[in-house]
PDB file of C-alpha atoms in Angstrom:
ATOM      1  CA  UNK A 289       0.249   0.292  -0.212  1.00 53.00           C
ATOM      2  CA  UNK A 290       0.957   3.841  -0.414  1.00 62.00           C
ATOM      3  CA  UNK A 291       2.711   5.384   2.065  1.00 86.00           C
ATOM      4  CA  UNK A 292       0.511   8.269   2.883  1.00 92.00           C
ATOM      5  CA  UNK A 293      -3.137   7.343   2.198  1.00 93.00           C
ATOM      6  CA  UNK A 294      -6.151   9.874   1.325  1.00 94.00           C
ATOM      7  CA  UNK A 295      -9.455  10.105  -0.035  1.00 90.00           C
ATOM      8  CA  UNK A 296      -9.530  11.129  -3.519  1.00 90.00           C
ATOM      9  CA  UNK A 297     -12.872  12.864  -3.271  1.00 95.00           C
ATOM     10  CA  UNK A 298     -15.109  15.762  -0.499  1.00 97.00           C
ATOM     11  CA  UNK A 299     -18.160  17.302  -1.846  1.00 97.00           C
ATOM     12  CA  UNK A 300     -19.731  19.569   0.907  1.00 97.00           C
ATOM     13  CA  UNK A 301     -22.489  22.286   0.615  1.00 97.00           C
ATOM     14  CA  UNK A 302     -21.243  25.673   1.208  1.00 97.00           C
ATOM     15  CA  UNK A 303     -20.874  26.977   4.443  1.00 97.00           C
ATOM     16  CA  UNK A 304     -20.057  23.700   6.220  1.00 97.00           C
ATOM     17  CA  UNK A 305     -17.950  22.024   7.974  1.00 97.00           C
ATOM     18  CA  UNK A 306     -15.214  19.960   5.622  1.00 97.00           C
ATOM     19  CA  UNK A 307     -13.460  17.093   7.201  1.00 98.00           C
ATOM     20  CA  UNK A 308     -10.059  15.606   5.269  1.00 98.00           C
ATOM     21  CA  UNK A 309      -8.291  12.712   6.370  1.00 97.00           C
ATOM     22  CA  UNK A 310      -5.545  10.726   5.754  1.00 96.00           C
ATOM     23  CA  UNK A 311      -3.678   7.491   6.939  1.00 95.00           C
ATOM     24  CA  UNK A 312      -0.046   7.275   6.797  1.00 93.00           C
ATOM     25  CA  UNK A 313       2.629   4.067   7.647  1.00 89.00           C
ATOM     26  CA  UNK A 314       6.059   5.620   8.461  1.00 83.00           C
ATOM     27  CA  UNK A 315       5.489   5.642  12.905  1.00 79.00           C
ATOM     28  CA  UNK A 316       8.810   7.937  12.727  1.00 80.00           C
ATOM     29  CA  UNK A 317       7.021  10.665  11.047  1.00 77.00           C
ATOM     30  CA  UNK A 318       7.952  14.147  13.237  1.00 81.00           C
ATOM     31  CA  UNK A 319       6.351  16.484  10.956  1.00 88.00           C
ATOM     32  CA  UNK A 320       2.681  16.049   8.869  1.00 92.00           C
ATOM     33  CA  UNK A 321       1.306  18.880   6.394  1.00 94.00           C
ATOM     34  CA  UNK A 322      -1.440  20.272   4.516  1.00 96.00           C
ATOM     35  CA  UNK A 323      -1.020  21.511   1.582  1.00 96.00           C
ATOM     36  CA  UNK A 324      -3.832  23.135  -1.159  1.00 96.00           C
ATOM     37  CA  UNK A 325      -3.382  23.093  -4.729  1.00 94.00           C
ATOM     38  CA  UNK A 326      -5.746  24.841  -7.225  1.00 92.00           C
ATOM     39  CA  UNK A 327      -6.131  24.055 -10.837  1.00 87.00           C
ATOM     40  CA  UNK A 328      -2.644  24.616 -12.385  1.00 83.00           C
ATOM     41  CA  UNK A 329      -0.758  26.037  -9.285  1.00 86.00           C
ATOM     42  CA  UNK A 330       1.732  24.815  -7.090  1.00 88.00           C
ATOM     43  CA  UNK A 331       1.363  23.242  -3.916  1.00 92.00           C
ATOM     44  CA  UNK A 332       0.865  25.840  -0.697  1.00 93.00           C
ATOM     45  CA  UNK A 333       1.338  25.166   2.717  1.00 92.00           C
ATOM     46  CA  UNK A 334      -1.559  25.326   4.645  1.00 94.00           C
ATOM     47  CA  UNK A 335      -0.482  24.568   8.182  1.00 93.00           C
ATOM     48  CA  UNK A 336       1.790  21.643   9.887  1.00 91.00           C
ATOM     49  CA  UNK A 337       1.519  20.054  12.895  1.00 92.00           C
ATOM     50  CA  UNK A 338       4.394  18.173  14.567  1.00 89.00           C
ATOM     51  CA  UNK A 339       4.319  14.715  15.623  1.00 86.00           C
ATOM     52  CA  UNK A 340       4.406  16.047  20.064  1.00 88.00           C
ATOM     53  CA  UNK A 341       0.996  17.605  19.659  1.00 90.00           C
ATOM     54  CA  UNK A 342      -2.621  16.215  18.687  1.00 93.00           C
ATOM     55  CA  UNK A 343      -4.085  19.285  17.663  1.00 95.00           C
ATOM     56  CA  UNK A 344      -3.654  22.908  16.059  1.00 95.00           C
ATOM     57  CA  UNK A 345      -5.876  25.678  15.005  1.00 95.00           C
ATOM     58  CA  UNK A 346      -5.534  28.093  12.483  1.00 92.00           C
ATOM     59  CA  UNK A 347      -8.325  30.408  11.703  1.00 95.00           C
ATOM     60  CA  UNK A 348     -11.033  27.790  10.132  1.00 97.00           C
ATOM     61  CA  UNK A 349      -8.605  25.101  10.137  1.00 97.00           C
ATOM     62  CA  UNK A 350      -8.239  22.507  12.480  1.00 97.00           C
ATOM     63  CA  UNK A 351      -5.673  19.937  12.288  1.00 97.00           C
ATOM     64  CA  UNK A 352      -5.816  16.392  14.474  1.00 97.00           C
ATOM     65  CA  UNK A 353      -3.700  13.906  14.724  1.00 95.00           C
ATOM     66  CA  UNK A 354      -3.714  10.671  16.368  1.00 94.00           C
ATOM     67  CA  UNK A 355      -0.191   9.351  16.917  1.00 91.00           C
ATOM     68  CA  UNK A 356      -1.374   5.789  17.989  1.00 92.00           C
ATOM     69  CA  UNK A 357      -3.367   5.295  14.477  1.00 93.00           C
ATOM     70  CA  UNK A 358      -0.844   7.229  12.372  1.00 93.00           C
ATOM     71  CA  UNK A 359      -4.073   9.576  11.561  1.00 95.00           C
ATOM     72  CA  UNK A 360      -4.353  12.894  10.489  1.00 95.00           C
ATOM     73  CA  UNK A 361      -7.537  14.925   9.623  1.00 97.00           C
ATOM     74  CA  UNK A 362      -7.826  18.559   8.032  1.00 98.00           C
ATOM     75  CA  UNK A 363     -11.059  20.412   9.038  1.00 98.00           C
ATOM     76  CA  UNK A 364     -12.139  23.560   7.418  1.00 98.00           C
ATOM     77  CA  UNK A 365     -14.704  25.769   9.772  1.00 98.00           C
ATOM     78  CA  UNK A 366     -17.532  27.337   7.198  1.00 98.00           C
ATOM     79  CA  UNK A 367     -16.757  25.990   3.787  1.00 98.00           C
ATOM     80  CA  UNK A 368     -16.115  28.405   0.594  1.00 97.00           C
ATOM     81  CA  UNK A 369     -16.781  27.875  -2.500  1.00 95.00           C
ATOM     82  CA  UNK A 370     -12.900  29.142  -2.632  1.00 94.00           C
ATOM     83  CA  UNK A 371     -12.233  25.789  -0.900  1.00 97.00           C
ATOM     84  CA  UNK A 372     -12.327  24.369  -3.657  1.00 96.00           C
ATOM     85  CA  UNK A 373      -8.322  22.328  -5.122  1.00 96.00           C
ATOM     86  CA  UNK A 374      -7.248  19.722  -4.180  1.00 96.00           C
ATOM     87  CA  UNK A 375      -5.424  19.194  -0.574  1.00 97.00           C
ATOM     88  CA  UNK A 376      -2.832  17.271  -0.248  1.00 96.00           C
ATOM     89  CA  UNK A 377      -1.588  15.378   2.932  1.00 96.00           C
ATOM     90  CA  UNK A 378       2.381  15.089   3.726  1.00 93.00           C
ATOM     91  CA  UNK A 379       4.470  13.700   6.285  1.00 90.00           C
ATOM     92  CA  UNK A 380       8.103  13.962   6.811  1.00 86.00           C
ATOM     93  CA  UNK A 381      10.002  11.251   9.137  1.00 77.00           C
ATOM     94  CA  UNK A 382      13.814  10.744   9.660  1.00 68.00           C
ATOM     95  CA  UNK A 383      14.697  11.913   6.160  1.00 72.00           C
ATOM     96  CA  UNK A 384      13.893  15.308   5.589  1.00 75.00           C
ATOM     97  CA  UNK A 385      12.228  14.443   2.466  1.00 82.00           C
ATOM     98  CA  UNK A 386       8.061  14.651   2.504  1.00 86.00           C
ATOM     99  CA  UNK A 387       5.766  12.141   1.015  1.00 88.00           C
ATOM    100  CA  UNK A 388       2.704  12.791  -0.021  1.00 92.00           C
ATOM    101  CA  UNK A 389      -0.264  11.738  -0.492  1.00 92.00           C
ATOM    102  CA  UNK A 390      -2.671  11.276  -3.838  1.00 92.00           C
ATOM    103  CA  UNK A 391      -4.098  14.223  -3.090  1.00 94.00           C
ATOM    104  CA  UNK A 392      -8.419  15.157  -2.017  1.00 97.00           C
ATOM    105  CA  UNK A 393     -10.649  16.901  -3.705  1.00 96.00           C
ATOM    106  CA  UNK A 394     -12.531  19.425  -1.905  1.00 97.00           C
ATOM    107  CA  UNK A 395     -16.002  20.722  -4.072  1.00 97.00           C
ATOM    108  CA  UNK A 396     -17.830  22.868  -2.998  1.00 97.00           C
ATOM    109  CA  UNK A 397     -21.446  23.272  -3.965  1.00 94.00           C
ATOM    110  CA  UNK A 398     -23.626  26.457  -2.864  1.00 89.00           C
TER     111      UNK A 398
ATOM    112  CA  UNK B  47       6.507  38.481  -3.618  1.00 67.00           C
ATOM    113  CA  UNK B  48       6.941  35.050  -4.555  1.00 69.00           C
ATOM    114  CA  UNK B  49       9.902  32.984  -3.022  1.00 92.00           C
ATOM    115  CA  UNK B  50      10.355  29.995  -5.488  1.00 95.00           C
ATOM    116  CA  UNK B  51      10.007  30.941  -9.393  1.00 96.00           C
ATOM    117  CA  UNK B  52       9.297  28.612 -11.932  1.00 96.00           C
ATOM    118  CA  UNK B  53      10.353  29.722 -15.361  1.00 94.00           C
ATOM    119  CA  UNK B  54       7.969  29.070 -17.917  1.00 95.00           C
ATOM    120  CA  UNK B  55       5.060  28.492 -16.203  1.00 94.00           C
ATOM    121  CA  UNK B  56       3.122  26.507 -19.680  1.00 96.00           C
ATOM    122  CA  UNK B  57       6.229  25.190 -21.514  1.00 97.00           C
ATOM    123  CA  UNK B  58       5.407  23.054 -24.600  1.00 97.00           C
ATOM    124  CA  UNK B  59       8.595  21.055 -26.612  1.00 96.00           C
ATOM    125  CA  UNK B  60       8.699  18.271 -29.324  1.00 96.00           C
ATOM    126  CA  UNK B  61       9.320  14.698 -28.943  1.00 97.00           C
ATOM    127  CA  UNK B  62      13.154  13.745 -28.499  1.00 97.00           C
ATOM    128  CA  UNK B  63      13.737  17.740 -28.044  1.00 97.00           C
ATOM    129  CA  UNK B  64      16.301  18.789 -25.336  1.00 97.00           C
ATOM    130  CA  UNK B  65      13.662  20.643 -22.980  1.00 97.00           C
ATOM    131  CA  UNK B  66      15.305  22.858 -19.254  1.00 98.00           C
ATOM    132  CA  UNK B  67      13.221  23.627 -16.780  1.00 98.00           C
ATOM    133  CA  UNK B  68      13.850  26.735 -14.299  1.00 97.00           C
ATOM    134  CA  UNK B  69      13.360  27.180 -10.409  1.00 98.00           C
ATOM    135  CA  UNK B  70      15.228  30.216  -8.905  1.00 97.00           C
ATOM    136  CA  UNK B  71      14.637  30.860  -4.759  1.00 97.00           C
ATOM    137  CA  UNK B  72      15.315  33.981  -2.491  1.00 95.00           C
ATOM    138  CA  UNK B  73      14.893  31.837   0.472  1.00 92.00           C
ATOM    139  CA  UNK B  74      18.495  31.226   0.464  1.00 92.00           C
ATOM    140  CA  UNK B  75      17.130  27.369   1.318  1.00 93.00           C
ATOM    141  CA  UNK B  76      19.809  25.007   1.481  1.00 91.00           C
ATOM    142  CA  UNK B  77      17.941  21.572  -0.277  1.00 93.00           C
ATOM    143  CA  UNK B  78      16.186  21.745  -3.548  1.00 95.00           C
ATOM    144  CA  UNK B  79      14.119  19.752  -4.913  1.00 95.00           C
ATOM    145  CA  UNK B  80      12.061  18.741  -7.935  1.00 97.00           C
ATOM    146  CA  UNK B  81       8.987  16.623  -8.569  1.00 95.00           C
ATOM    147  CA  UNK B  82       6.817  15.421 -11.366  1.00 96.00           C
ATOM    148  CA  UNK B  83       2.729  15.580 -11.147  1.00 93.00           C
ATOM    149  CA  UNK B  84       0.729  13.342 -12.730  1.00 92.00           C
ATOM    150  CA  UNK B  85      -2.899  14.101 -12.832  1.00 85.00           C
ATOM    151  CA  UNK B  86      -4.395  13.007  -9.686  1.00 78.00           C
ATOM    152  CA  UNK B  87      -1.614  11.059  -8.275  1.00 85.00           C
ATOM    153  CA  UNK B  88       0.607  12.522  -5.770  1.00 87.00           C
ATOM    154  CA  UNK B  89       3.698  14.814  -6.741  1.00 91.00           C
ATOM    155  CA  UNK B  90       7.024  12.240  -7.468  1.00 93.00           C
ATOM    156  CA  UNK B  91      10.249  13.044  -6.108  1.00 93.00           C
ATOM    157  CA  UNK B  92      12.284  13.282  -9.229  1.00 96.00           C
ATOM    158  CA  UNK B  93      15.957  14.117  -6.877  1.00 94.00           C
ATOM    159  CA  UNK B  94      17.017  16.832  -4.696  1.00 94.00           C
ATOM    160  CA  UNK B  95      19.835  19.296  -3.665  1.00 95.00           C
ATOM    161  CA  UNK B  96      20.905  19.594   0.001  1.00 93.00           C
ATOM    162  CA  UNK B  97      23.545  22.394  -1.267  1.00 93.00           C
ATOM    163  CA  UNK B  98      25.769  21.359  -3.861  1.00 94.00           C
ATOM    164  CA  UNK B  99      24.998  17.232  -3.225  1.00 94.00           C
ATOM    165  CA  UNK B 100      22.798  15.721  -5.554  1.00 95.00           C
ATOM    166  CA  UNK B 101      20.656  12.564  -4.591  1.00 93.00           C
ATOM    167  CA  UNK B 102      18.880  10.928  -7.211  1.00 93.00           C
ATOM    168  CA  UNK B 103      15.888   8.558  -6.533  1.00 92.00           C
ATOM    169  CA  UNK B 104      15.893   4.563  -7.985  1.00 91.00           C
ATOM    170  CA  UNK B 105      13.429   4.602 -10.424  1.00 92.00           C
ATOM    171  CA  UNK B 106      13.872   8.696 -11.477  1.00 96.00           C
ATOM    172  CA  UNK B 107      15.046   7.686 -15.037  1.00 94.00           C
ATOM    173  CA  UNK B 108      18.296   8.582 -16.621  1.00 94.00           C
ATOM    174  CA  UNK B 109      15.920  10.286 -19.364  1.00 95.00           C
ATOM    175  CA  UNK B 110      16.315  13.683 -16.492  1.00 97.00           C
ATOM    176  CA  UNK B 111      19.146  15.126 -15.232  1.00 97.00           C
ATOM    177  CA  UNK B 112      19.344  18.089 -12.410  1.00 97.00           C
ATOM    178  CA  UNK B 113      22.298  21.520 -12.381  1.00 97.00           C
ATOM    179  CA  UNK B 114      22.433  23.593  -9.021  1.00 97.00           C
ATOM    180  CA  UNK B 115      24.789  26.001 -10.605  1.00 97.00           C
ATOM    181  CA  UNK B 116      24.127  27.882  -7.294  1.00 96.00           C
ATOM    182  CA  UNK B 117      22.407  28.248  -3.965  1.00 95.00           C
ATOM    183  CA  UNK B 118      19.900  30.123  -5.902  1.00 96.00           C
ATOM    184  CA  UNK B 119      19.093  28.263  -8.996  1.00 97.00           C
ATOM    185  CA  UNK B 120      18.457  24.885 -10.178  1.00 97.00           C
ATOM    186  CA  UNK B 121      17.452  23.518 -13.749  1.00 98.00           C
ATOM    187  CA  UNK B 122      15.540  20.159 -14.886  1.00 98.00           C
ATOM    188  CA  UNK B 123      16.785  18.798 -18.065  1.00 98.00           C
ATOM    189  CA  UNK B 124      14.911  16.168 -19.975  1.00 97.00           C
ATOM    190  CA  UNK B 125      17.086  14.712 -22.404  1.00 97.00           C
ATOM    191  CA  UNK B 126      14.660  13.331 -24.986  1.00 96.00           C
ATOM    192  CA  UNK B 127      11.333  13.754 -23.386  1.00 97.00           C
ATOM    193  CA  UNK B 128       8.479  11.400 -24.667  1.00 97.00           C
ATOM    194  CA  UNK B 129       4.866  11.157 -24.561  1.00 96.00           C
ATOM    195  CA  UNK B 130       4.881   9.929 -21.178  1.00 96.00           C
ATOM    196  CA  UNK B 131       7.412  13.062 -19.401  1.00 97.00           C
ATOM    197  CA  UNK B 132       3.863  15.105 -20.030  1.00 97.00           C
ATOM    198  CA  UNK B 133       3.152  16.520 -16.465  1.00 97.00           C
ATOM    199  CA  UNK B 134       3.210  19.560 -14.174  1.00 95.00           C
ATOM    200  CA  UNK B 135       7.195  20.018 -12.728  1.00 97.00           C
ATOM    201  CA  UNK B 136       7.260  21.138  -9.194  1.00 95.00           C
ATOM    202  CA  UNK B 137       9.787  22.661  -7.704  1.00 96.00           C
ATOM    203  CA  UNK B 138      10.576  23.454  -3.256  1.00 94.00           C
ATOM    204  CA  UNK B 139      12.871  24.188  -0.868  1.00 94.00           C
ATOM    205  CA  UNK B 140      13.639  23.861   2.650  1.00 91.00           C
ATOM    206  CA  UNK B 141      15.721  25.785   5.042  1.00 84.00           C
ATOM    207  CA  UNK B 142      17.297  22.799   6.976  1.00 71.00           C
ATOM    208  CA  UNK B 143      16.146  19.215   7.656  1.00 62.00           C
ATOM    209  CA  UNK B 144      12.857  19.192   9.551  1.00 58.00           C
ATOM    210  CA  UNK B 145      11.314  21.951   7.853  1.00 73.00           C
ATOM    211  CA  UNK B 146       8.667  22.826   6.038  1.00 83.00           C
ATOM    212  CA  UNK B 147       8.981  22.632   2.025  1.00 88.00           C
ATOM    213  CA  UNK B 148       7.176  25.545   0.079  1.00 91.00           C
ATOM    214  CA  UNK B 149       6.789  25.052  -4.228  1.00 93.00           C
ATOM    215  CA  UNK B 150       6.962  26.720  -6.676  1.00 94.00           C
ATOM    216  CA  UNK B 151       3.881  27.604  -8.922  1.00 93.00           C
ATOM    217  CA  UNK B 152       4.960  24.583 -11.480  1.00 94.00           C
ATOM    218  CA  UNK B 153       5.658  23.990 -14.946  1.00 96.00           C
ATOM    219  CA  UNK B 154       2.942  22.177 -16.961  1.00 95.00           C
ATOM    220  CA  UNK B 155       4.912  20.588 -19.479  1.00 97.00           C
ATOM    221  CA  UNK B 156       2.933  19.458 -22.831  1.00 97.00           C
ATOM    222  CA  UNK B 157       4.836  16.994 -25.253  1.00 97.00           C
ATOM    223  CA  UNK B 158       3.871  17.354 -28.863  1.00 96.00           C
TER     224      UNK B 158
END
């Protein structure tokens, strides 16, 4: 299986919360990241969490980390149409090379 | 201001004709990465530089080469592009080990 796994699609209604999930296999992961990619653009770092934390909040974004289950989630509160994009989970362990998931396409509809 | 800049944003090349993609950074980061991203797939690391040390991924085709003449610039050379090399190419940098990677806007390569 892949080192970082994400579901491929998520559809939500504008104003609702979105929760994007990610699982990873590397137990030595020290940093976990969420990136956003809009069509035709590069990856924009949204937020990251260090492995000794279990939650991080940044405005509308909440990251939850369950290190025991190797599960990471990104919650976007009050989702807007501008949040429509592909969201990549990435982890970095003992190596400094980030490993990415395949990305979750978030579709926000009125 | 953009900190990792890739040129061009869009590149069309002919089958078998060498092409070079460029990346520059204003962050003075010591690590620079090149990723290949195909539709609906995760970015795939091709190689990276840690300062002047070049690190090639085991499954990166020989057709792909890279140069880093100084801290700020890194180039991706594709010696003989095939149709399967059409993709988005992403450059990224990071400061020291265990810090986040910053990405450029990418170069969309089309092979005709």
